[in-house]
Amino acid sequence: MHQPGLMMNRPLLISGVLSHGASQFAEQEIVSRETHGPLHRYTFGQMAQRAAQLAHALRGLGLRPGSMVGSIAWNNHRHLEAYYAVSGSGMVMHTCNPRLHPDQLAYIINHAEDEVVCFDATFAPLVRELAPRCPTVKAWICLTDAANQVAIEGGPGVLVYEDLIAPHSTEFDWPVLDETAGAALCYTSGTTGHPKGVLYSHRALVLNATTACLPAVLCLSPQEAVLPVVPMFHINGWCIPYAALISGAKLVLPGPKLDAPSLYGLMEAERVTVGGAVPTIWLGVAQHLEQLGAGLSSLKRICVGGTAMPEALIAKYQERYGVEVRHGWGMTETTAIATLSALGPQDLKRPPQERYALLAKQGKPLPGIEIQVVDERGHPLPKDGTSQGELMVRGAWIVERYYKADRSALVDGWFPTGDIATIDASGVLTIRDRVKDVIKSGGEWISSIDLESAAMAHPAVAMAAVIGIPHPKWDERPLLFIVRKPQHTLEKQEVLDFLHTRVAKWWVPDDVRFVDALPVGGTGKVQKNVLRQWYATGEPQAA
Ligand code: ADP
């Protein structure tokens, strides 16, 4: 029999994160881009007071612990207050991705049974469309003040956030909850079938957010200023909104302005040292800097994930801008970051190209997370860097069961990710594909991620994406879509010759299509289903 530990059993709660941030770093700044344009500036202490006011206001609307509160909002200070007020008072913060199809949004709001939905003025047309289809929602709150409020003609009555919270006390008696209680809810984007809800517990969020502060992860402290470009409406903004209060780091929220010039301006003006975003954002920022001939004067490191970060872009950030890239893997079902690239002491002695190649892999699991790859029968494969199979994950912040599902999502205690991966002897994960994107040619797998990364290394390529297309002899062959950089010429043969020097001969695509832009979905990923439609219909015409 084990000795029971004799420590206090105090729960890990979002309200604890709020109280800690507000008391230990009361004067630390939160800078937030308002939806109507200007920057808003206040402190952790003031944010906590307004979160308390919102918690009272939600109670006043009749909500109780366990109630669901939706949000359709940018990364801004009112959304942040909702994060803390809702979860802190025992309700569930259901962040909705505004870029989902309205049918899917109506589905998830109904499935979650949201009682209140907070939204930014940008999304007023969407709310007008959703309101008649969402009978459980008794109040729509516009995250704004009286001067900037929106009336939705022919739509639901709208409450104005500032008016709603103004009469209430700036103190709230945050309840002591069970740490396993649900705090936040996010749905997968459901490219196949209905979106599925992942209900994060307080414990999962606090553990992930605390881990995110570690030196080897985001390395947050009161000396840092962190910019989550990654949306708070998807995967908890990688838990950065919580990690800032845990670590005392200044928090900079970009609001709706996610274009490269705005982000660059914000990073420079607010002396941002750490950024988190998907690769397409960093690609845009790099292109903008090239056009300006400018550099980054405060940014020290960026955390990227959501899709693979091409090696060439990692090299560019390090060599040209002195910015370290940390490349991570995670999914809705893993709360936020689950693995992250890292260089060990031996790696620092390697030549730069080898280091960039290593950083382009998805790295090692964060503490508390375990990974393995399995074959089609579920048997674990060797960690040899070449045996590839489905990635399985388990740990303290991994989903066990989808919201309202009656069965566990696990297989032998592990969550099957739908990603195809290898793990090498030192534990480094490489994502090769998603199961549904895999290209099987002549019985062998071609990694679309590796091919895309190879194509992106060409100096005239802005973006690249690969899909598998049917082939009578080989079953499938890769087809490469390319967006050229502005003012660059590039022909098919040049691309193929370039790829011949970088990948196995049989991986080189049979054809290359040049297009003006790639279809990018709500979470910054290229929509390969749209590319398959383009292939099937011959659209769009080559650029
Ligand atoms: P969806 O893409 O369906 O919106 P998620 O946002 O949860 O859902 O995305 C999770 C998926 O994104 C992972 O399963 C994986 O396929 C992909 N992904 C995440 N990070 C990386 C990365 N660093 N490299 C390659 N793929 C990644």
Coordinates of C-alpha atoms and ligand atoms in Angstrom, one line a residue:
M1 CA 0.0 0.0 0.0
H2 CA 1.3 3.4 -0.9
Q3 CA 1.7 6.2 1.7
P4 CA -0.9 8.8 1.0
G5 CA 0.6 12.2 0.4
L6 CA 0.0 14.7 3.1
M7 CA -0.4 17.9 1.1
M8 CA -3.3 20.2 0.7
N9 CA -5.7 19.3 -2.0
R10 CA -6.4 22.7 -3.5
P11 CA -7.9 22.6 -6.9
L12 CA -6.2 24.1 -10.0
L13 CA -8.7 26.7 -11.2
I14 CA -9.0 29.5 -13.8
S15 CA -10.1 31.8 -11.0
G16 CA -6.8 31.0 -9.3
V17 CA -4.9 32.0 -12.4
L18 CA -6.9 35.3 -12.4
S19 CA -6.3 36.0 -8.7
H20 CA -2.6 35.2 -9.1
G21 CA -2.1 37.5 -12.1
A22 CA -4.1 40.3 -10.6
S23 CA -2.4 40.3 -7.2
Q24 CA 1.2 39.4 -8.2
F25 CA 1.4 41.5 -11.4
A26 CA -1.3 44.0 -10.8
E27 CA 0.4 46.7 -12.8
Q28 CA 1.4 44.5 -15.8
E29 CA -0.1 45.7 -19.1
I30 CA -2.6 44.3 -21.4
V31 CA -2.7 46.1 -24.8
S32 CA -5.6 45.2 -27.1
R33 CA -6.7 46.4 -30.5
E34 CA -10.4 47.4 -30.4
T35 CA -12.6 46.1 -33.1
H36 CA -13.3 49.7 -34.2
G37 CA -9.6 50.5 -34.5
P38 CA -7.8 52.1 -31.6
L39 CA -5.5 50.4 -29.0
H40 CA -6.9 49.9 -25.5
R41 CA -4.5 49.7 -22.6
Y42 CA -5.0 48.6 -19.0
T43 CA -3.5 46.4 -16.3
F44 CA -4.0 42.9 -15.1
G45 CA -5.6 44.4 -11.9
Q46 CA -8.1 46.3 -13.9
M47 CA -8.9 43.3 -16.1
A48 CA -9.7 41.2 -13.0
Q49 CA -12.1 43.9 -11.7
R50 CA -13.9 43.9 -15.0
A51 CA -14.0 40.1 -15.1
A52 CA -15.7 40.3 -11.7
Q53 CA -18.3 42.8 -13.1
L54 CA -19.0 40.5 -16.0
A55 CA -19.4 37.5 -13.7
H56 CA -22.1 39.4 -11.7
A57 CA -23.8 40.5 -15.0
L58 CA -24.0 36.9 -16.2
R59 CA -25.5 35.8 -12.9
G60 CA -27.9 38.7 -13.4
L61 CA -29.0 37.2 -16.7
G62 CA -29.9 34.0 -14.8
L63 CA -26.8 31.9 -15.7
R64 CA -25.5 29.5 -13.1
P65 CA -22.4 27.2 -12.8
G66 CA -22.5 24.8 -15.7
S67 CA -24.2 27.3 -18.0
M68 CA -22.7 27.6 -21.5
V69 CA -21.5 31.0 -22.7
G70 CA -20.5 31.2 -26.4
S71 CA -18.1 33.7 -28.0
I72 CA -17.7 34.8 -31.6
A73 CA -14.8 37.2 -31.1
W74 CA -11.3 38.4 -31.9
N75 CA -8.4 38.4 -29.5
N76 CA -9.2 41.5 -27.5
H77 CA -9.5 42.6 -23.8
R78 CA -13.3 42.0 -23.5
H79 CA -12.9 38.5 -24.9
L80 CA -10.2 38.0 -22.3
E81 CA -12.4 39.2 -19.5
A82 CA -15.1 36.7 -20.7
Y83 CA -12.4 33.9 -20.6
Y84 CA -11.9 34.6 -16.9
A85 CA -15.4 35.6 -15.8
V86 CA -17.1 32.6 -17.4
S87 CA -14.8 29.9 -16.4
G88 CA -13.9 31.5 -13.1
S89 CA -17.6 31.5 -12.0
G90 CA -18.0 27.8 -13.0
M91 CA -19.7 28.3 -16.3
V92 CA -18.2 27.1 -19.6
M93 CA -16.6 29.4 -22.1
H94 CA -17.6 28.0 -25.5
T95 CA -15.3 29.7 -28.1
C96 CA -16.8 29.6 -31.6
N97 CA -14.7 29.9 -34.8
P98 CA -16.4 32.6 -36.8
R99 CA -14.9 31.2 -40.0
L100 CA -16.9 28.0 -39.8
H101 CA -19.8 27.7 -42.1
P102 CA -23.0 29.3 -40.5
D103 CA -24.7 25.9 -40.6
Q104 CA -21.8 24.5 -38.5
L105 CA -21.9 27.5 -36.2
A106 CA -25.6 27.0 -35.6
Y107 CA -25.0 23.3 -35.1
I108 CA -22.3 23.8 -32.4
I109 CA -24.2 26.6 -30.5
N110 CA -27.3 24.3 -30.4
H111 CA -25.2 21.3 -29.5
A112 CA -23.5 23.2 -26.7
E113 CA -26.9 24.8 -25.7
D114 CA -25.3 28.2 -25.3
E115 CA -27.4 30.5 -23.1
V116 CA -25.6 33.7 -24.0
V117 CA -23.3 34.5 -26.9
C118 CA -20.7 37.4 -26.8
F119 CA -19.7 38.7 -30.2
D120 CA -17.6 41.4 -31.8
A121 CA -19.4 43.9 -34.0
T122 CA -17.6 42.5 -37.0
F123 CA -19.8 39.4 -36.7
A124 CA -23.2 41.2 -36.4
P125 CA -24.3 39.9 -39.9
L126 CA -23.4 36.4 -38.7
V127 CA -25.4 36.9 -35.5
R128 CA -28.4 38.0 -37.5
E129 CA -28.3 34.8 -39.5
L130 CA -27.7 32.6 -36.4
A131 CA -30.1 34.1 -33.9
P132 CA -33.4 32.6 -35.4
R133 CA -31.7 29.2 -35.5
C134 CA -30.3 29.1 -32.0
P135 CA -33.3 28.9 -29.6
T136 CA -31.3 28.3 -26.4
V137 CA -29.5 31.7 -26.6
K138 CA -31.4 34.2 -24.5
A139 CA -29.0 37.1 -24.8
W140 CA -26.5 38.2 -27.5
I141 CA -23.9 40.6 -26.0
C142 CA -21.9 42.8 -28.3
L143 CA -18.4 43.3 -27.0
T144 CA -18.4 47.1 -27.2
D145 CA -19.5 50.3 -25.7
A146 CA -22.5 52.5 -26.3
A147 CA -20.6 54.7 -28.8
N148 CA -19.8 51.8 -31.0
Q149 CA -22.7 49.5 -30.5
V150 CA -24.4 47.8 -33.4
A151 CA -28.1 47.4 -33.9
I152 CA -28.9 44.3 -35.9
E153 CA -31.8 45.3 -38.2
G154 CA -34.4 42.5 -38.2
G155 CA -32.2 40.6 -35.8
P156 CA -32.2 39.8 -32.1
G157 CA -32.0 42.5 -29.5
V158 CA -28.4 43.1 -28.5
L159 CA -27.0 43.9 -25.1
V160 CA -24.0 46.3 -25.0
Y161 CA -21.2 44.8 -23.0
E162 CA -20.1 48.0 -21.3
D163 CA -23.6 48.9 -20.2
L164 CA -24.2 45.4 -19.0
I165 CA -21.2 45.3 -16.7
A166 CA -21.1 48.9 -15.5
P167 CA -23.5 48.7 -12.5
H168 CA -21.8 45.7 -11.0
S169 CA -19.3 45.3 -8.2
T170 CA -15.6 44.9 -9.1
E171 CA -15.2 42.1 -6.6
F172 CA -16.6 38.6 -7.1
D173 CA -16.5 35.7 -4.7
W174 CA -15.1 33.1 -7.1
P175 CA -16.5 29.7 -6.2
V176 CA -14.1 26.8 -5.2
L177 CA -14.9 24.3 -7.9
D178 CA -13.7 20.8 -8.6
E179 CA -10.7 21.1 -10.8
T180 CA -12.0 18.4 -13.1
A181 CA -15.1 20.6 -13.9
G182 CA -15.5 21.8 -17.5
A183 CA -14.1 25.4 -18.0
A184 CA -14.0 25.8 -21.8
L185 CA -15.4 24.1 -24.9
C186 CA -14.1 24.1 -28.4
Y187 CA -15.3 22.2 -31.4
T188 CA -13.1 20.6 -34.0
S189 CA -13.6 22.1 -37.4
G190 CA -15.3 19.0 -38.7
T191 CA -14.1 18.7 -42.2
T192 CA -15.7 15.3 -42.2
G193 CA -19.1 15.0 -40.4
H194 CA -20.3 17.2 -37.6
P195 CA -17.8 19.1 -35.5
K196 CA -17.1 17.4 -32.2
G197 CA -16.8 19.3 -28.9
V198 CA -13.8 19.1 -26.6
L199 CA -14.7 20.1 -23.0
Y200 CA -11.5 21.3 -21.3
S201 CA -11.3 21.0 -17.5
H202 CA -9.8 23.7 -15.3
R203 CA -7.1 21.3 -14.4
A204 CA -6.1 20.6 -18.1
L205 CA -6.0 24.4 -18.9
V206 CA -4.0 25.3 -15.8
L207 CA -1.5 22.5 -16.3
N208 CA -1.1 23.3 -20.0
A209 CA -0.8 27.0 -19.5
T210 CA 1.7 26.6 -16.7
T211 CA 3.8 24.3 -18.8
A212 CA 3.6 26.8 -21.7
C213 CA 5.5 29.3 -19.6
L214 CA 8.6 27.1 -19.2
P215 CA 11.9 28.3 -20.7
A216 CA 11.9 25.5 -23.2
V217 CA 8.4 26.4 -24.3
L218 CA 7.3 30.1 -24.6
C219 CA 9.8 31.2 -21.9
L220 CA 7.4 33.7 -20.3
S221 CA 8.2 36.0 -17.4
P222 CA 7.4 39.6 -16.4
Q223 CA 10.2 40.7 -18.7
E224 CA 8.5 39.4 -21.8
A225 CA 5.7 40.7 -23.9
V226 CA 3.7 38.0 -25.6
L227 CA 1.4 38.3 -28.7
P228 CA -1.0 35.5 -29.4
V229 CA -2.0 35.9 -33.0
V230 CA -3.4 32.4 -32.8
P231 CA -7.1 33.0 -32.2
M232 CA -8.7 32.8 -28.8
F233 CA -11.7 31.2 -30.7
H234 CA -9.7 28.1 -31.5
I235 CA -7.8 25.8 -29.1
N236 CA -7.8 28.4 -26.3
G237 CA -5.4 30.6 -28.1
W238 CA -2.8 28.0 -27.2
C239 CA -3.5 28.9 -23.6
I240 CA -1.4 32.1 -23.9
P241 CA -4.2 34.2 -22.4
Y242 CA -3.8 32.1 -19.2
A243 CA 0.0 31.7 -19.4
A244 CA 0.4 35.5 -19.4
L245 CA -1.3 35.9 -16.0
I246 CA 0.6 32.9 -14.6
S247 CA 4.0 34.2 -15.7
G248 CA 3.3 38.0 -15.4
A249 CA 4.2 38.6 -19.1
K250 CA 2.7 41.6 -20.8
L251 CA -0.2 40.5 -23.1
V252 CA -0.7 42.1 -26.5
L253 CA -3.9 41.3 -28.3
P254 CA -4.2 42.1 -32.0
G255 CA -8.0 42.3 -32.4
P256 CA -9.2 41.9 -35.9
K257 CA -6.0 43.3 -37.6
L258 CA -4.2 40.2 -38.6
D259 CA -2.5 41.5 -41.8
A260 CA 1.3 41.6 -41.8
P261 CA 1.7 45.4 -41.7
S262 CA -0.6 45.7 -38.7
L263 CA 1.1 42.9 -36.8
Y264 CA 4.5 44.2 -37.6
G265 CA 3.5 47.7 -36.4
L266 CA 2.1 46.3 -33.2
M267 CA 5.1 44.1 -32.5
E268 CA 7.5 47.0 -32.9
A269 CA 5.3 49.6 -31.0
E270 CA 4.6 47.3 -28.0
R271 CA 8.1 45.7 -27.9
V272 CA 6.7 42.2 -28.3
T273 CA 9.3 39.5 -27.5
V274 CA 7.3 36.3 -28.0
G275 CA 4.8 35.6 -30.7
G276 CA 2.5 32.7 -31.4
A277 CA 0.8 32.1 -34.8
V278 CA 0.4 29.6 -37.7
P279 CA 3.1 29.6 -40.4
T280 CA 1.1 31.5 -43.0
I281 CA 1.1 34.5 -40.6
W282 CA 4.9 34.4 -40.2
L283 CA 5.2 33.9 -43.9
G284 CA 3.2 37.1 -44.5
V285 CA 5.3 39.0 -41.9
A286 CA 8.5 37.9 -43.6
Q287 CA 7.3 39.0 -47.0
H288 CA 6.3 42.4 -45.6
L289 CA 9.7 42.8 -43.9
E290 CA 11.4 42.0 -47.2
Q291 CA 9.4 44.6 -49.0
L292 CA 10.2 47.2 -46.4
G293 CA 13.8 46.1 -46.1
A294 CA 13.1 46.2 -42.3
G295 CA 14.0 44.0 -39.3
L296 CA 12.4 43.1 -36.0
S297 CA 13.8 45.0 -33.2
S298 CA 12.2 43.3 -30.1
L299 CA 11.0 39.9 -31.2
K300 CA 13.1 37.1 -29.8
R301 CA 11.2 33.9 -30.4
I302 CA 8.1 32.7 -32.2
C303 CA 6.1 29.6 -31.5
V304 CA 4.4 28.1 -34.6
G305 CA 2.1 25.2 -35.3
G306 CA -1.2 24.2 -36.7
T307 CA 0.5 23.2 -40.0
A308 CA 4.1 22.4 -40.7
M309 CA 6.6 25.3 -40.6
P310 CA 8.8 25.0 -43.8
E311 CA 12.5 24.7 -43.0
A312 CA 13.3 27.6 -45.3
L313 CA 11.2 30.0 -43.3
I314 CA 12.7 28.8 -40.0
A315 CA 16.2 29.6 -41.5
K316 CA 15.0 33.0 -42.7
Y317 CA 13.7 34.0 -39.2
Q318 CA 16.9 32.9 -37.5
E319 CA 19.4 34.2 -40.0
R320 CA 17.8 37.4 -41.2
Y321 CA 15.9 38.5 -38.2
G322 CA 17.6 36.8 -35.3
V323 CA 14.3 35.2 -34.2
E324 CA 14.3 31.7 -32.8
V325 CA 11.5 29.4 -34.1
R326 CA 9.9 26.9 -31.9
H327 CA 7.7 24.5 -33.9
G328 CA 5.0 22.7 -32.1
W329 CA 2.2 20.2 -32.7
G330 CA -1.2 20.1 -31.2
M331 CA -4.9 19.8 -32.0
T332 CA -8.2 20.8 -30.6
E333 CA -8.2 17.5 -28.6
T334 CA -4.8 18.3 -26.9
T335 CA -5.9 21.7 -25.3
A336 CA -3.0 23.6 -26.9
I337 CA 0.7 22.7 -27.5
A338 CA 1.5 19.0 -27.0
T339 CA 5.0 18.7 -28.6
L340 CA 7.6 21.3 -29.4
S341 CA 10.9 21.3 -31.2
A342 CA 13.9 21.9 -29.1
L343 CA 17.7 21.8 -29.6
G344 CA 19.7 19.7 -27.2
P345 CA 23.3 20.6 -26.2
Q346 CA 24.7 18.4 -29.0
D347 CA 22.5 19.9 -31.6
L348 CA 23.9 23.4 -31.0
K349 CA 27.2 22.1 -32.4
R350 CA 25.6 21.0 -35.6
P351 CA 25.8 23.0 -38.8
P352 CA 22.9 25.5 -39.3
Q353 CA 21.2 23.5 -42.0
E354 CA 21.0 20.4 -39.8
R355 CA 19.6 22.5 -37.0
Y356 CA 16.9 24.0 -39.2
A357 CA 16.0 20.5 -40.4
L358 CA 15.6 19.4 -36.8
L359 CA 13.5 22.5 -35.9
A360 CA 11.2 21.8 -38.9
K361 CA 10.2 18.5 -37.1
Q362 CA 7.5 18.8 -34.5
G363 CA 9.8 18.1 -31.5
K364 CA 9.3 16.3 -28.2
P365 CA 6.3 15.9 -26.0
L366 CA 5.9 18.5 -23.2
P367 CA 6.2 17.1 -19.7
G368 CA 3.0 15.2 -18.9
I369 CA 2.5 14.1 -22.5
E370 CA 3.4 10.8 -24.1
I371 CA 3.3 9.9 -27.7
Q372 CA 3.7 6.7 -29.8
V373 CA 3.0 5.6 -33.4
V374 CA 1.1 2.4 -34.2
D375 CA 0.6 0.3 -37.2
E376 CA -2.8 -0.5 -38.8
R377 CA -3.5 -3.2 -36.2
G378 CA -2.7 -0.8 -33.3
H379 CA 0.7 -2.3 -32.5
P380 CA 3.4 0.2 -31.4
L381 CA 6.1 0.8 -34.0
P382 CA 9.7 1.2 -33.2
K383 CA 11.0 4.7 -32.5
D384 CA 13.6 4.7 -35.3
G385 CA 12.7 7.8 -37.3
T386 CA 11.5 5.7 -40.3
S387 CA 8.6 3.5 -39.1
Q388 CA 5.5 5.5 -39.7
G389 CA 2.0 5.0 -38.5
E390 CA -0.8 6.8 -36.7
L391 CA 0.3 9.1 -33.9
M392 CA -1.3 8.2 -30.5
V393 CA -1.1 10.6 -27.6
R394 CA -2.0 10.6 -23.9
G395 CA -1.5 12.9 -21.0
A396 CA -3.1 15.2 -18.5
W397 CA -4.6 17.6 -21.0
I398 CA -5.7 15.2 -23.8
V399 CA -9.4 14.6 -24.5
E400 CA -10.9 11.4 -23.2
R401 CA -14.4 11.7 -24.6
Y402 CA -16.1 14.2 -26.9
Y403 CA -18.8 16.4 -25.4
K404 CA -22.1 14.5 -25.2
A405 CA -20.6 11.4 -26.7
D406 CA -21.5 8.2 -24.9
R407 CA -18.3 6.4 -25.7
S408 CA -14.7 7.1 -24.9
A409 CA -12.6 8.3 -27.9
L410 CA -9.6 6.3 -26.7
V411 CA -8.0 3.2 -28.0
D412 CA -6.2 1.2 -25.3
G413 CA -6.0 4.4 -23.2
W414 CA -4.5 6.5 -26.1
F415 CA -6.1 9.1 -28.2
P416 CA -5.8 8.4 -32.0
T417 CA -4.9 11.6 -33.6
G418 CA -5.5 10.9 -37.3
D419 CA -2.0 12.1 -38.0
I420 CA 0.7 10.0 -39.7
A421 CA 4.0 10.3 -38.0
T422 CA 7.5 8.9 -37.2
I423 CA 9.3 9.2 -33.9
D424 CA 13.1 8.9 -33.8
A425 CA 15.3 7.3 -31.2
S426 CA 15.7 10.5 -29.3
G427 CA 12.0 11.0 -29.1
V428 CA 11.6 13.6 -31.8
L429 CA 8.2 13.6 -33.6
T430 CA 7.8 14.2 -37.3
I431 CA 4.3 14.7 -38.7
R432 CA 4.3 13.3 -42.3
D433 CA 0.6 13.8 -43.1
R434 CA -2.9 13.6 -42.0
V435 CA -4.5 10.2 -42.5
K436 CA -7.0 11.7 -45.0
D437 CA -4.2 13.5 -46.9
V438 CA -1.8 10.6 -47.3
I439 CA -0.6 10.0 -50.9
K440 CA 0.0 6.3 -51.5
S441 CA 2.0 5.8 -54.7
G442 CA 2.9 2.3 -55.8
G443 CA 2.3 0.9 -52.3
E444 CA 4.6 3.5 -50.7
W445 CA 3.8 6.7 -48.9
I446 CA 4.7 10.1 -50.1
S447 CA 4.7 12.8 -47.4
S448 CA 2.8 15.8 -48.7
I449 CA 4.3 17.9 -45.8
D450 CA 7.9 17.0 -46.8
L451 CA 7.1 17.8 -50.5
E452 CA 5.5 21.1 -49.6
S453 CA 8.5 22.0 -47.4
A454 CA 10.9 21.2 -50.3
A455 CA 9.0 23.3 -52.8
M456 CA 8.8 26.2 -50.3
A457 CA 12.6 26.3 -50.3
H458 CA 12.6 27.7 -53.8
P459 CA 13.1 31.4 -53.7
A460 CA 10.3 32.2 -56.1
V461 CA 7.7 30.1 -54.2
A462 CA 5.3 31.9 -51.8
M463 CA 3.1 28.9 -50.9
A464 CA 2.9 25.3 -51.9
A465 CA 0.4 22.5 -51.3
V466 CA 0.3 18.9 -52.5
I467 CA -2.6 16.5 -53.0
G468 CA -2.8 12.9 -54.2
I469 CA -4.6 12.4 -57.4
P470 CA -5.8 9.0 -58.8
H471 CA -3.3 7.2 -61.2
P472 CA -4.1 4.0 -63.2
K473 CA -0.7 2.5 -62.5
W474 CA 0.5 3.9 -59.2
D475 CA -2.9 4.3 -57.5
E476 CA -2.1 7.9 -56.6
R477 CA 0.5 10.5 -57.6
P478 CA 1.2 13.9 -56.1
L479 CA 0.0 17.1 -57.7
L480 CA 1.7 20.3 -56.6
F481 CA -0.1 23.7 -56.4
I482 CA 2.2 26.7 -56.3
V483 CA 1.6 30.4 -55.6
R484 CA 4.6 32.4 -57.0
K485 CA 6.0 35.3 -55.0
P486 CA 5.0 38.7 -56.5
Q487 CA 7.3 39.8 -59.3
H488 CA 8.9 36.4 -59.7
T489 CA 8.7 34.1 -62.7
L490 CA 8.8 30.4 -62.3
E491 CA 8.0 27.6 -64.8
K492 CA 6.9 24.0 -64.2
Q493 CA 10.2 22.4 -65.4
E494 CA 12.2 24.7 -63.0
V495 CA 10.1 23.5 -60.1
L496 CA 10.5 19.8 -61.1
D497 CA 14.3 20.2 -61.6
F498 CA 14.6 21.9 -58.2
L499 CA 12.6 19.1 -56.5
H500 CA 14.8 16.5 -58.1
T501 CA 17.7 17.8 -56.1
R502 CA 15.7 17.6 -52.8
V503 CA 13.5 14.6 -52.7
A504 CA 13.5 11.0 -53.9
K505 CA 12.9 10.7 -57.7
W506 CA 9.5 8.9 -57.4
W507 CA 8.3 11.7 -55.0
V508 CA 8.6 14.4 -57.7
P509 CA 5.1 15.3 -58.8
D510 CA 3.9 14.6 -62.3
D511 CA 2.4 18.0 -62.6
V512 CA 2.5 21.5 -61.1
R513 CA -0.4 24.0 -61.2
F514 CA 0.3 27.7 -60.6
V515 CA -2.5 29.6 -58.9
D516 CA -3.0 33.1 -57.5
A517 CA -3.8 31.9 -54.0
L518 CA -4.4 28.8 -52.0
P519 CA -7.7 28.2 -50.2
V520 CA -6.9 28.8 -46.5
G521 CA -9.4 27.7 -43.8
G522 CA -10.4 29.3 -40.5
T523 CA -7.4 27.9 -38.6
G524 CA -4.8 28.9 -41.2
K525 CA -4.6 25.6 -42.9
V526 CA -4.7 25.0 -46.7
Q527 CA -8.0 23.3 -47.4
K528 CA -7.0 20.2 -49.3
N529 CA -10.6 19.3 -50.0
V530 CA -11.0 22.5 -52.0
L531 CA -7.8 21.6 -53.9
R532 CA -9.2 18.2 -54.7
Q533 CA -12.4 20.0 -56.1
W534 CA -10.2 22.3 -58.1
Y535 CA -8.4 19.3 -59.6
A536 CA -11.7 17.5 -60.3
T537 CA -13.3 20.6 -62.0
G538 CA -10.1 22.0 -63.6
E539 CA -10.7 25.3 -61.7
P540 CA -9.3 27.8 -61.0
Q541 CA -7.4 28.5 -64.2
A542 CA -3.6 28.7 -64.0
A543 CA -2.3 32.1 -63.0
Ligands
ADP1 P1 -8.5 21.2 -37.8 O1 -7.2 21.2 -38.6 O2 -9.4 20.0 -38.2 O3 -9.1 22.5 -37.7 P2 -7.0 21.3 -35.4 O4 -6.9 22.8 -35.5 O5 -7.3 20.7 -34.1 O6 -8.1 20.8 -36.4 O7 -5.7 20.8 -36.1 C1 -5.0 19.8 -35.7 C2 -4.2 19.2 -36.8 O8 -3.3 20.2 -37.4 C3 -3.3 18.1 -36.3 O9 -4.0 16.9 -36.2 C4 -2.2 18.1 -37.4 O10 -2.7 17.3 -38.6 C5 -2.1 19.5 -37.8 N1 -1.0 20.1 -37.2 C6 -0.9 20.8 -36.1 N2 0.4 21.2 -35.9 C7 1.1 20.8 -36.9 C8 2.5 20.9 -37.2 N3 3.3 21.6 -36.5 N4 2.9 20.3 -38.4 C9 2.1 19.6 -39.1 N5 0.7 19.5 -38.9 C10 0.3 20.1 -37.8

